[in-house]
Short mmCIF file of C-alpha atoms in Angstrom, two decimals:
data_model
loop_
_atom_site.label_atom_id
_atom_site.label_comp_id
_atom_site.label_asym_id
_atom_site.label_seq_id
_atom_site.Cartn_x
_atom_site.Cartn_y
_atom_site.Cartn_z
CA MET K 268 77.09 151.79 90.21
CA ASN K 269 78.60 152.55 86.80
CA LEU K 270 82.08 151.80 88.10
CA LEU K 271 80.91 148.53 89.59
CA ARG K 272 79.32 147.58 86.26
CA VAL K 273 82.38 148.35 84.16
CA CYS K 274 84.75 146.64 86.60
CA VAL K 275 82.60 143.49 86.46
CA TRP K 276 82.65 143.79 82.66
CA ARG K 277 86.46 144.26 82.72
CA ASP K 278 87.00 141.21 84.93
CA TRP K 279 84.62 139.15 82.82
CA LEU K 280 86.67 140.02 79.72
CA VAL K 281 89.88 139.13 81.53
CA MET K 282 88.42 135.80 82.67
CA ARG K 283 87.60 134.94 79.06
CA THR K 284 91.31 135.23 78.25
CA ARG K 285 92.14 132.72 80.99
CA THR K 286 90.45 129.49 79.99
CA PRO K 287 92.91 127.16 81.79
CA ALA K 288 92.25 128.93 85.11
CA LEU K 289 88.51 128.46 84.60
CA LEU K 290 88.96 124.75 83.89
CA PHE K 291 90.96 124.36 87.10
CA ASP K 292 88.17 126.10 88.99
CA LEU K 293 85.58 123.70 87.62
CA PHE K 294 87.82 120.76 88.51
CA ALA K 295 88.16 122.16 92.04
CA VAL K 296 84.36 122.27 92.31
CA LEU K 297 84.17 118.58 91.50
CA MET K 298 87.01 117.70 93.87
CA THR K 299 85.47 119.66 96.74
CA ALA K 300 82.38 117.47 96.54
CA VAL K 301 84.51 114.32 96.13
CA VAL K 302 86.56 115.01 99.27
CA PHE K 303 83.57 115.57 101.49
CA TYR K 304 81.50 112.78 99.99
CA TYR K 305 84.18 110.23 100.87
CA LEU K 306 84.89 111.88 104.21
CA ALA K 307 81.21 111.46 104.99
CA GLN K 308 81.40 107.80 103.94
CA TYR K 309 84.43 107.28 106.18
CA LEU K 310 82.74 108.89 109.15
CA ASP K 311 79.92 106.46 108.56
CA ARG K 312 77.35 109.18 108.88
CA GLY K 313 76.88 109.28 105.13
CA GLN K 314 73.45 110.72 104.59
CA ASP K 315 73.62 113.07 107.58
CA PHE K 316 77.03 114.66 107.32
CA PHE K 317 77.21 115.16 103.56
CA PRO K 318 74.08 117.30 103.15
CA PHE K 319 75.03 119.14 106.36
CA VAL K 320 78.48 120.03 105.10
CA LEU K 321 77.27 120.70 101.54
CA ALA K 322 75.61 123.92 102.72
CA GLY K 323 78.89 125.04 104.29
CA LEU K 324 80.91 124.09 101.22
CA THR K 325 78.95 126.52 99.08
CA ILE K 326 80.07 129.36 101.36
CA VAL K 327 83.64 128.07 101.37
CA ARG K 328 83.54 128.16 97.58
CA ILE K 329 82.36 131.78 97.54
CA HIS K 330 84.93 132.64 100.19
CA GLY K 331 87.61 131.28 97.83
CA ALA K 332 87.12 134.51 95.87
CA VAL K 333 88.41 136.67 98.74
CA PRO K 334 92.13 135.77 98.44
CA ARG K 335 91.78 136.18 94.67
CA VAL K 336 90.47 139.71 95.17
CA LEU K 337 93.37 140.46 97.53
CA ALA K 338 95.89 139.06 95.04
CA SER K 339 94.52 140.97 92.06
CA SER K 340 94.24 144.17 94.08
CA THR K 341 97.81 143.78 95.31
CA ALA K 342 98.88 143.55 91.68
CA ARG K 343 96.83 146.66 90.85
CA ILE K 344 98.42 148.53 93.75
CA ALA K 345 101.85 147.48 92.52
CA ASP K 346 101.28 148.52 88.91
CA GLY K 347 99.56 151.77 89.90
CA SER K 348 96.20 151.12 88.25
CA LEU K 349 94.30 151.00 91.55
CA GLU K 350 95.76 154.39 92.40
CA VAL K 351 94.44 155.75 89.11
CA LEU K 352 90.97 154.41 89.92
CA MET K 353 91.25 155.91 93.41
CA SER K 354 92.04 159.28 91.87
CA GLY K 355 88.68 159.40 90.15
CA ARG K 356 85.34 160.57 91.45
CA ALA K 357 84.25 157.26 92.96
CA ARG K 358 84.37 156.82 96.71
CA PRO K 359 87.07 154.44 97.97
CA ALA K 360 84.42 151.98 99.16
CA VAL K 361 82.88 151.87 95.70
CA VAL K 362 86.29 151.20 94.14
CA PHE K 363 86.92 148.36 96.61
CA LEU K 364 83.46 146.87 96.07
CA SER K 365 83.96 147.12 92.31
CA GLU K 366 87.32 145.38 92.55
CA GLY K 367 85.74 142.42 94.35
CA ALA K 368 82.33 142.15 92.74
CA PHE K 369 83.16 139.95 89.78
CA GLU K 370 85.23 137.43 91.74
CA LEU K 371 82.54 137.13 94.40
CA ALA K 372 79.84 136.68 91.76
CA ARG K 373 81.98 134.03 90.09
CA GLY K 374 82.41 132.37 93.47
CA MET K 375 78.62 132.24 93.79
CA VAL K 376 78.30 130.54 90.41
CA LEU K 377 80.93 127.99 91.44
CA ALA K 378 79.05 127.46 94.72
CA ILE K 379 75.96 126.59 92.72
CA GLY K 380 78.21 124.15 90.86
CA VAL K 381 79.20 122.54 94.16
CA LEU K 382 75.53 122.12 95.05
CA LEU K 383 74.66 120.64 91.67
CA VAL K 384 77.56 118.19 91.82
CA GLY K 385 76.79 117.27 95.41
CA VAL K 386 73.14 116.57 94.72
CA GLY K 387 73.27 115.46 91.08
CA VAL K 388 76.47 113.39 91.05
CA PHE K 389 76.88 112.26 94.65
CA GLY K 390 73.21 112.04 95.56
CA ALA K 391 73.27 114.18 98.68
CA ASP K 392 70.08 113.52 100.61
CA VAL K 393 68.50 116.96 100.43
CA THR K 394 64.88 118.05 100.54
CA LEU K 395 64.04 119.71 97.25
CA THR K 396 61.07 122.01 97.74
CA ALA K 397 60.25 125.41 96.28
CA PRO K 398 60.61 127.24 99.65
CA GLY K 399 63.83 125.33 100.30
CA LEU K 400 65.30 126.32 96.93
CA ALA K 401 64.27 129.92 97.53
CA ALA K 402 66.12 129.80 100.86
CA VAL K 403 69.21 128.43 99.12
CA ALA K 404 69.08 131.22 96.52
CA VAL K 405 68.66 133.91 99.17
CA GLY K 406 71.41 132.34 101.28
CA LEU K 407 73.83 132.31 98.35
CA VAL K 408 73.17 135.96 97.52
CA GLY K 409 73.47 136.89 101.20
CA ALA K 410 76.74 135.00 101.54
CA THR K 411 78.10 136.72 98.44
CA LEU K 412 77.24 140.16 99.84
CA ILE K 413 78.71 139.42 103.26
CA LEU K 414 81.90 138.08 101.72
CA LEU K 415 82.03 141.07 99.36
CA ALA K 416 81.92 143.22 102.48
CA LEU K 417 84.70 141.08 103.97
CA SER K 418 86.86 141.53 100.86
CA THR K 419 86.23 145.29 101.00
CA ALA K 420 87.23 145.44 104.67
CA LEU K 421 90.34 143.36 103.96
CA LEU K 422 91.28 145.66 101.08
CA ALA K 423 91.04 148.57 103.51
CA LEU K 424 93.31 146.64 105.88
CA LEU K 425 95.65 145.93 102.98
CA MET K 426 95.97 149.67 102.27
CA VAL K 427 97.19 150.16 105.83
CA LEU K 428 99.26 147.03 106.42
CA ARG K 429 100.48 146.15 102.92
CA GLU K 430 100.70 142.52 103.97
CA ALA K 431 98.49 140.68 101.54
CA GLY K 432 99.68 137.23 102.62
CA ALA K 433 98.96 137.83 106.29
CA VAL K 434 95.63 139.48 105.57
CA GLY K 435 94.63 136.56 103.33
CA SER K 436 95.62 133.97 105.93
CA PHE K 437 93.66 135.81 108.59
CA SER K 438 90.63 135.75 106.36
CA GLY K 439 91.16 132.07 105.59
CA VAL K 440 90.85 130.91 109.19
CA LEU K 441 87.83 133.03 110.03
CA LEU K 442 85.21 131.22 108.05
CA PRO K 443 85.86 127.50 108.72
CA ILE K 444 85.98 128.04 112.49
CA LEU K 445 83.46 130.79 113.00
CA GLY K 446 81.08 130.14 110.12
CA GLY K 447 79.63 126.80 111.19
CA VAL K 448 80.78 125.37 107.90
CA TYR K 449 82.01 121.91 108.89
CA PHE K 450 80.43 121.56 112.34
CA PRO K 451 77.65 123.24 114.34
CA LEU K 452 78.68 126.30 116.31
CA THR K 453 77.27 124.68 119.45
CA ILE K 454 80.30 122.41 119.78
CA LEU K 455 82.68 125.37 120.02
CA PRO K 456 83.87 126.54 123.46
CA ALA K 457 81.50 129.19 124.83
CA PRO K 458 83.77 132.22 124.18
CA LEU K 459 84.40 131.19 120.56
CA GLU K 460 80.73 130.41 120.04
CA SER K 461 79.84 133.88 121.30
CA ILE K 462 82.25 135.47 118.82
CA ALA K 463 80.90 133.30 116.01
CA ARG K 464 77.32 134.31 116.85
CA VAL K 465 78.24 138.00 116.63
CA LEU K 466 79.98 137.60 113.27
CA PRO K 467 77.71 137.28 110.22
CA PHE K 468 79.33 134.30 108.49
CA HIS K 469 77.12 131.58 110.02
CA VAL K 470 73.88 133.33 109.04
CA PRO K 471 73.86 132.46 105.31
CA VAL K 472 75.13 128.96 106.14
CA ASP K 473 72.12 128.48 108.45
CA VAL K 474 69.71 129.76 105.79
CA ILE K 475 71.10 127.49 103.07
CA ARG K 476 71.21 124.54 105.47
CA SER K 477 67.56 125.06 106.42
CA GLY K 478 66.64 125.19 102.77
CA LEU K 479 68.62 122.11 101.82
CA THR K 480 68.01 119.78 104.73
CA ALA K 481 64.55 120.82 105.93
CA GLY K 482 63.18 122.25 102.67
CA VAL K 483 61.82 125.34 104.41
CA PHE K 484 62.18 129.09 103.92
CA PRO K 485 63.32 130.32 107.37
CA THR K 486 61.75 133.76 107.44
CA THR K 487 63.36 134.92 110.68
CA GLN K 488 66.83 133.75 109.63
CA VAL K 489 66.39 135.47 106.25
CA ALA K 490 65.50 138.71 108.02
CA VAL K 491 68.64 138.35 110.15
CA LEU K 492 70.60 137.67 106.96
CA ALA K 493 69.30 140.87 105.34
CA GLY K 494 70.35 142.84 108.41
CA ALA K 495 73.74 141.13 108.47
CA CYS K 496 74.34 142.00 104.81
CA ALA K 497 73.40 145.64 105.33
CA ALA K 498 75.53 145.96 108.47
CA SER K 499 78.55 144.21 106.92
CA LEU K 500 78.50 146.37 103.82
CA ALA K 501 78.05 149.55 105.86
CA ILE K 502 80.96 148.72 108.18
CA ALA K 503 83.20 147.80 105.26
CA ALA K 504 82.33 151.05 103.48
CA LEU K 505 83.13 153.05 106.62
CA LEU K 506 86.58 151.43 106.85
CA ALA K 507 87.55 152.20 103.26
CA ARG K 508 87.81 156.00 103.45
CA PRO K 509 90.19 156.36 106.41
CA ALA K 510 92.31 153.50 105.07
CA VAL K 511 92.77 155.24 101.73
CA GLN K 512 93.40 158.58 103.41
CA HIS K 513 96.08 156.88 105.53
CA ALA K 514 97.68 155.51 102.36
CA ARG K 515 97.63 159.00 100.83
CA ARG K 516 99.41 160.44 103.84
CA ALA K 517 101.98 157.66 103.92
CA GLY K 518 102.57 157.92 100.18
CA ARG K 519 101.55 154.30 99.71
CA LEU K 520 98.52 154.54 97.47
CA ALA K 521 100.73 152.89 94.90
CA LEU K 522 103.98 151.02 95.39
CA GLU K 523 106.84 153.08 94.05
CA MET F 1379 94.96 178.49 89.30
CA ILE F 1380 97.43 176.26 91.12
CA ALA F 1381 98.75 177.56 94.43
CA CYS F 1382 101.30 175.82 96.62
CA ASP F 1383 102.35 177.46 99.87
CA GLN F 1384 105.16 176.24 102.09
CA LEU F 1385 104.67 172.60 101.16
CA VAL F 1386 106.60 170.13 103.27
CA LYS F 1387 106.74 166.38 102.69
CA ARG F 1388 109.08 164.05 104.48
CA PHE F 1389 109.64 160.38 103.80
CA PRO F 1390 111.72 158.13 106.01
CA GLY F 1391 115.32 159.15 105.46
CA ARG F 1392 114.70 162.13 103.16
CA ASP F 1393 112.91 165.44 102.87
CA ALA F 1394 111.14 165.51 99.54
CA LEU F 1395 109.66 169.00 99.84
CA ASN F 1396 111.07 171.63 102.11
CA GLY F 1397 108.77 174.64 102.20
CA LEU F 1398 108.03 174.79 98.47
CA SER F 1399 105.84 177.63 97.22
CA LEU F 1400 104.66 177.96 93.65
CA HIS F 1401 101.79 179.75 91.95
CA VAL F 1402 100.68 178.92 88.42
CA PRO F 1403 97.99 181.05 86.78
CA ARG F 1404 95.32 179.50 84.59
CA GLY F 1405 96.49 178.59 81.10
CA GLU F 1406 100.22 178.62 81.83
CA ILE F 1407 102.51 175.75 80.84
CA VAL F 1408 105.27 175.19 83.38
CA ALA F 1409 108.31 172.95 83.15
CA LEU F 1410 109.47 171.48 86.44
CA LEU F 1411 113.17 170.85 86.21
CA GLY F 1412 115.61 169.46 88.70
CA SER F 1413 117.78 166.47 89.43
CA ASN F 1414 116.36 163.19 90.72
CA GLY F 1415 115.07 163.66 94.26
CA ALA F 1416 114.56 167.42 93.83
CA GLY F 1417 110.85 167.03 94.62
CA LYS F 1418 109.21 167.18 91.16
CA THR F 1419 107.26 163.91 91.41
CA THR F 1420 106.27 164.54 95.01
CA LEU F 1421 104.88 167.96 94.07
CA LEU F 1422 102.89 166.54 91.16
CA ARG F 1423 101.54 163.68 93.29
CA ILE F 1424 100.37 166.13 95.96
CA LEU F 1425 98.64 168.24 93.31
CA ALA F 1426 96.99 165.11 91.90
CA SER F 1427 95.65 164.22 95.40
CA ARG F 1428 97.63 161.00 95.43
CA LEU F 1429 99.77 162.15 98.31
CA VAL F 1430 99.08 164.45 101.25
CA ALA F 1431 101.68 166.99 102.39
CA ASP F 1432 102.89 167.01 105.98
CA ALA F 1433 102.60 170.81 106.14
CA GLY F 1434 101.62 173.68 103.91
CA THR F 1435 98.76 173.83 101.43
CA ALA F 1436 98.22 172.98 97.79
CA THR F 1437 95.07 174.16 96.06
CA ILE F 1438 93.69 174.00 92.55
CA ASP F 1439 91.05 176.63 91.82
CA GLY F 1440 90.71 177.07 95.56
CA THR F 1441 90.12 173.39 96.36
CA ASP F 1442 92.57 171.83 98.80
CA THR F 1443 94.15 168.82 97.10
CA ALA F 1444 94.51 167.05 100.46
CA VAL F 1445 90.78 166.73 101.02
CA GLY F 1446 89.08 167.58 97.75
CA HIS F 1447 90.21 164.80 95.47
CA ARG F 1448 86.69 163.93 94.34
CA GLN F 1449 85.95 167.51 93.29
CA LEU F 1450 89.36 167.77 91.64
CA ALA F 1451 89.00 164.48 89.74
CA GLY F 1452 87.04 166.29 87.05
CA VAL F 1453 89.54 169.12 86.89
CA VAL F 1454 92.86 167.30 86.86
CA GLY F 1455 94.29 164.87 84.33
CA ALA F 1456 97.55 163.20 85.27
CA VAL F 1457 100.26 161.03 83.85
CA LEU F 1458 102.03 159.92 87.00
CA SER F 1459 101.87 156.16 87.07
CA SER F 1460 104.11 153.43 85.80
CA PRO F 1461 103.75 152.25 82.19
CA SER F 1462 102.16 149.06 83.54
CA ALA F 1463 99.17 150.75 85.18
CA TRP F 1464 96.74 148.99 82.87
CA THR F 1465 94.81 145.77 82.65
CA LEU F 1466 97.38 144.32 80.32
CA ARG F 1467 95.19 141.53 78.94
CA LEU F 1468 92.61 143.99 77.66
CA GLY F 1469 92.65 146.44 74.78
CA ALA F 1470 93.15 150.18 75.05
CA LEU F 1471 89.47 150.91 74.50
CA GLU F 1472 88.28 148.66 77.35
CA ASN F 1473 90.94 150.10 79.65
CA LEU F 1474 90.01 153.67 78.86
CA VAL F 1475 86.30 153.01 79.36
CA VAL F 1476 86.97 151.74 82.90
CA PHE F 1477 89.16 154.72 83.77
CA GLY F 1478 86.70 157.12 82.14
CA VAL F 1479 83.86 155.80 84.27
CA ALA F 1480 86.07 156.15 87.34
CA GLN F 1481 86.45 159.82 86.37
CA GLY F 1482 82.69 160.21 86.48
CA LEU F 1483 81.72 159.65 82.84
CA THR F 1484 78.87 157.31 81.97
CA PRO F 1485 79.95 154.15 80.11
CA LYS F 1486 78.62 155.64 76.84
CA GLN F 1487 80.41 158.94 77.37
CA ALA F 1488 83.58 157.09 78.36
CA SER F 1489 83.42 154.93 75.25
CA ARG F 1490 82.90 157.96 72.99
CA ALA F 1491 85.69 159.92 74.69
CA ALA F 1492 88.02 156.91 74.58
CA ARG F 1493 87.54 156.48 70.82
CA GLN F 1494 88.18 160.17 70.24
CA ARG F 1495 91.34 160.26 72.37
CA LEU F 1496 92.67 157.04 70.86
CA ASP F 1497 92.23 158.61 67.46
CA GLU F 1498 94.07 161.73 68.59
CA VAL F 1499 97.06 159.77 69.88
CA ARG F 1500 97.07 157.54 66.78
CA LEU F 1501 96.14 154.33 68.57
CA SER F 1502 92.73 153.67 67.01
CA GLU F 1503 94.07 150.87 64.85
CA HIS F 1504 95.40 149.11 67.94
CA ALA F 1505 92.43 149.78 70.22
CA GLY F 1506 91.48 146.11 70.47
CA ARG F 1507 95.00 144.78 70.97
CA PRO F 1508 95.99 143.82 74.54
CA VAL F 1509 97.85 146.72 76.11
CA GLY F 1510 100.43 144.20 77.33
CA THR F 1511 101.65 143.94 73.73
CA TYR F 1512 102.11 147.72 73.34
CA SER F 1513 105.53 149.32 73.06
CA GLN F 1514 106.71 151.88 75.63
CA GLY F 1515 105.88 154.68 73.21
CA MET F 1516 102.35 153.40 72.61
CA ARG F 1517 101.75 153.10 76.36
CA ALA F 1518 103.01 156.63 76.88
CA ARG F 1519 100.55 157.90 74.26
CA LEU F 1520 97.80 155.83 75.83
CA ALA F 1521 98.60 157.43 79.20
CA ILE F 1522 98.12 160.85 77.60
CA ALA F 1523 94.78 159.68 76.20
CA ARG F 1524 93.74 158.52 79.67
CA ALA F 1525 94.70 161.84 81.24
CA LEU F 1526 92.65 163.72 78.63
CA LEU F 1527 89.56 161.46 78.72
CA HIS F 1528 87.43 163.82 80.77
CA ASP F 1529 88.88 166.92 79.09
CA PRO F 1530 90.44 168.36 82.26
CA PRO F 1531 91.59 171.98 82.39
CA VAL F 1532 94.68 171.02 84.43
CA LEU F 1533 97.27 168.50 83.25
CA LEU F 1534 100.02 167.10 85.47
CA LEU F 1535 102.68 165.16 83.59
CA ASP F 1536 105.59 163.40 85.25
CA GLU F 1537 108.36 162.77 82.74
CA PRO F 1538 105.93 161.65 80.05
CA THR F 1539 108.72 160.88 77.57
CA ALA F 1540 110.94 158.94 80.00
CA GLY F 1541 112.22 155.73 78.47
CA LEU F 1542 111.13 156.61 74.94
CA ASP F 1543 113.35 156.64 71.89
CA GLN F 1544 113.95 159.95 70.15
CA GLN F 1545 111.23 159.53 67.54
CA SER F 1546 108.58 158.40 70.06
CA ALA F 1547 109.52 161.26 72.34
CA THR F 1548 109.24 163.77 69.49
CA GLU F 1549 105.82 162.38 68.52
CA LEU F 1550 104.64 162.54 72.09
CA VAL F 1551 105.78 166.13 72.49
CA ALA F 1552 103.83 166.95 69.30
CA ASP F 1553 100.76 165.22 70.79
CA LEU F 1554 101.12 167.22 74.00
CA ASP F 1555 101.61 170.42 72.05
CA ARG F 1556 98.24 169.89 70.35
CA HIS F 1557 96.46 169.54 73.68
CA ARG F 1558 98.04 172.32 75.68
CA ALA F 1559 95.76 175.13 74.50
CA GLU F 1560 93.53 176.51 77.26
CA ARG F 1561 94.98 174.13 79.81
CA THR F 1562 97.19 174.70 82.80
CA VAL F 1563 100.02 172.21 82.51
CA LEU F 1564 102.79 171.21 84.88
CA ILE F 1565 105.28 168.92 83.24
CA SER F 1566 108.32 167.52 85.00
CA THR F 1567 111.14 166.71 82.64
CA HIS F 1568 114.87 166.24 82.32
CA SER F 1569 114.67 167.29 78.68
CA LEU F 1570 115.52 170.88 77.84
CA THR F 1571 114.13 170.23 74.36
CA GLU F 1572 110.74 169.43 75.86
CA ALA F 1573 110.93 172.39 78.20
CA THR F 1574 111.69 174.89 75.45
CA ALA F 1575 109.28 173.34 72.95
CA LEU F 1576 106.28 173.15 75.25
CA THR F 1577 106.45 175.51 78.16
CA ASP F 1578 106.06 179.20 78.99
CA ARG F 1579 107.89 179.07 82.27
CA ALA F 1580 110.71 176.99 83.71
CA VAL F 1581 110.93 176.22 87.41
CA LEU F 1582 114.02 174.54 88.76
CA LEU F 1583 113.54 172.62 91.99
CA ALA F 1584 116.46 171.85 94.27
CA HIS F 1585 116.31 170.24 97.71
CA GLY F 1586 112.52 170.44 97.77
CA ARG F 1587 112.29 174.17 97.01
CA VAL F 1588 112.03 176.46 94.02
CA ALA F 1589 115.57 177.49 93.10
CA ILE F 1590 114.92 179.25 89.78
CA ASP F 1591 111.65 180.49 88.33
CA VAL F 1592 112.01 182.12 84.89
CA LYS F 1593 110.17 182.64 81.61
CA THR F 1594 111.27 179.73 79.43
CA PRO F 1595 113.87 180.91 76.93
CA THR F 1596 113.35 179.90 73.31
CA SER F 1597 116.74 178.27 73.00
CA GLU F 1598 117.96 175.20 74.86
CA ASP F 1599 121.43 176.73 75.22
CA GLU F 1600 120.03 179.76 76.96
CA LEU F 1601 118.01 177.60 79.35
CA ALA F 1602 121.03 175.39 80.01
CA GLY F 1603 123.04 178.52 80.75
CA LEU F 1604 120.47 179.76 83.25
CA LEU F 1605 120.43 176.43 85.04
CA ALA F 1606 124.21 176.11 85.03
CA GLY F 1607 124.44 179.64 86.43
CA HIS F 1608 122.50 178.47 89.43
CA GLY F 1609 124.96 175.64 89.94
CA SER F 1610 122.29 173.03 90.41
CA GLY F 1611 123.78 170.69 87.85
CA THR F 1612 121.74 168.94 85.21
CA PRO F 1613 117.97 169.23 85.24
#
């Protein structure tokens, strides 16, 4: 946990040196809400579609951290600093989680920004209740953990494939289609819906959506979310070790 | 003690190590000499658990470097990476704290050790300056500080003075000289000055094997003569 803490601290310090990037991020938060607010107006479903999609947009915002983690890790592989971290006492999975933690946490803060803009500025018709807000909070944390697991698994894949662009693109198409972000999973063809139901991405979306639109705390869905988080993190951690060992054998722990 | 037996490592298109065997007792300082491609860096990377050999074994104090990298992390300090292996926007202190924690120190211990090592390599005054603004010489000294953070008994140094001007190289050699006591050190170098100034033993690698293994002479000319006698060209 110490490594995770100091890596978050490191990335926080780096972010403070990059004010323009932060301003662009905040602008992107505003624009995300703008796009879907007017899309909802155009579809003439206004009050139904916007709150529906708002829940999904929060996850999309957090997911935006994943390609950033891949990009920064690719740079750390290239300059050799990731290899130095890997040569320490920490397990590979801990190093990967530490590399992604700050970006994912930042993504969660930006997702809260999307919610605030959607409700406060564009008047999304949500049900604000204490149980509903608790569900949103739990859903956001759960989404962050699942996407942290995704970034860890993709970093493991990156150690083997060394194709950051392809890995990032692969990740980019997963969520919108299989996460129930923009449309309900029920409208997908049966085989795709089955795959989407097995993957964990729709679970936090469902929890947040229940909290926002119905104002309830969906206990069963939250329990499923907790299980999905634990399983995702465990699988990602299992992938890290053989991936790093493969890189050691191939001589590709750092680019030379 | 470092023990390498019949190490083989092949990369596409070249054999980096070809049955290399080398034993280094505790406390000895060994210069690894040899032309580019002789296998020096590959050997050091295997010993630092950053690379796994295709055949043969490499152990440090009995621990296999291929599988025991977590145990060896506390034992080995290495300068093997590029001069850019830092978070360039942050200062030396912040960088060292992160790497120290990765080596198993607590953040407090890492901070204390980082300040001490920065002082030793004369970088305390620049500790808060972004590492991206450091000169090559400063980064080389910082790399030494990083390798020494957890006070390892084994140091692996891959051409630590490469790319430095004469004065920076001399200062760095002096820094290394201060820290060699009670450590086992393998240092790869093309500099006979470094080899004679720092080491007890000179090992010339050629074609992925040990070609010459001698007690380091005190004079550069004598060492150059030994190497030339082997016909392996420049180190």
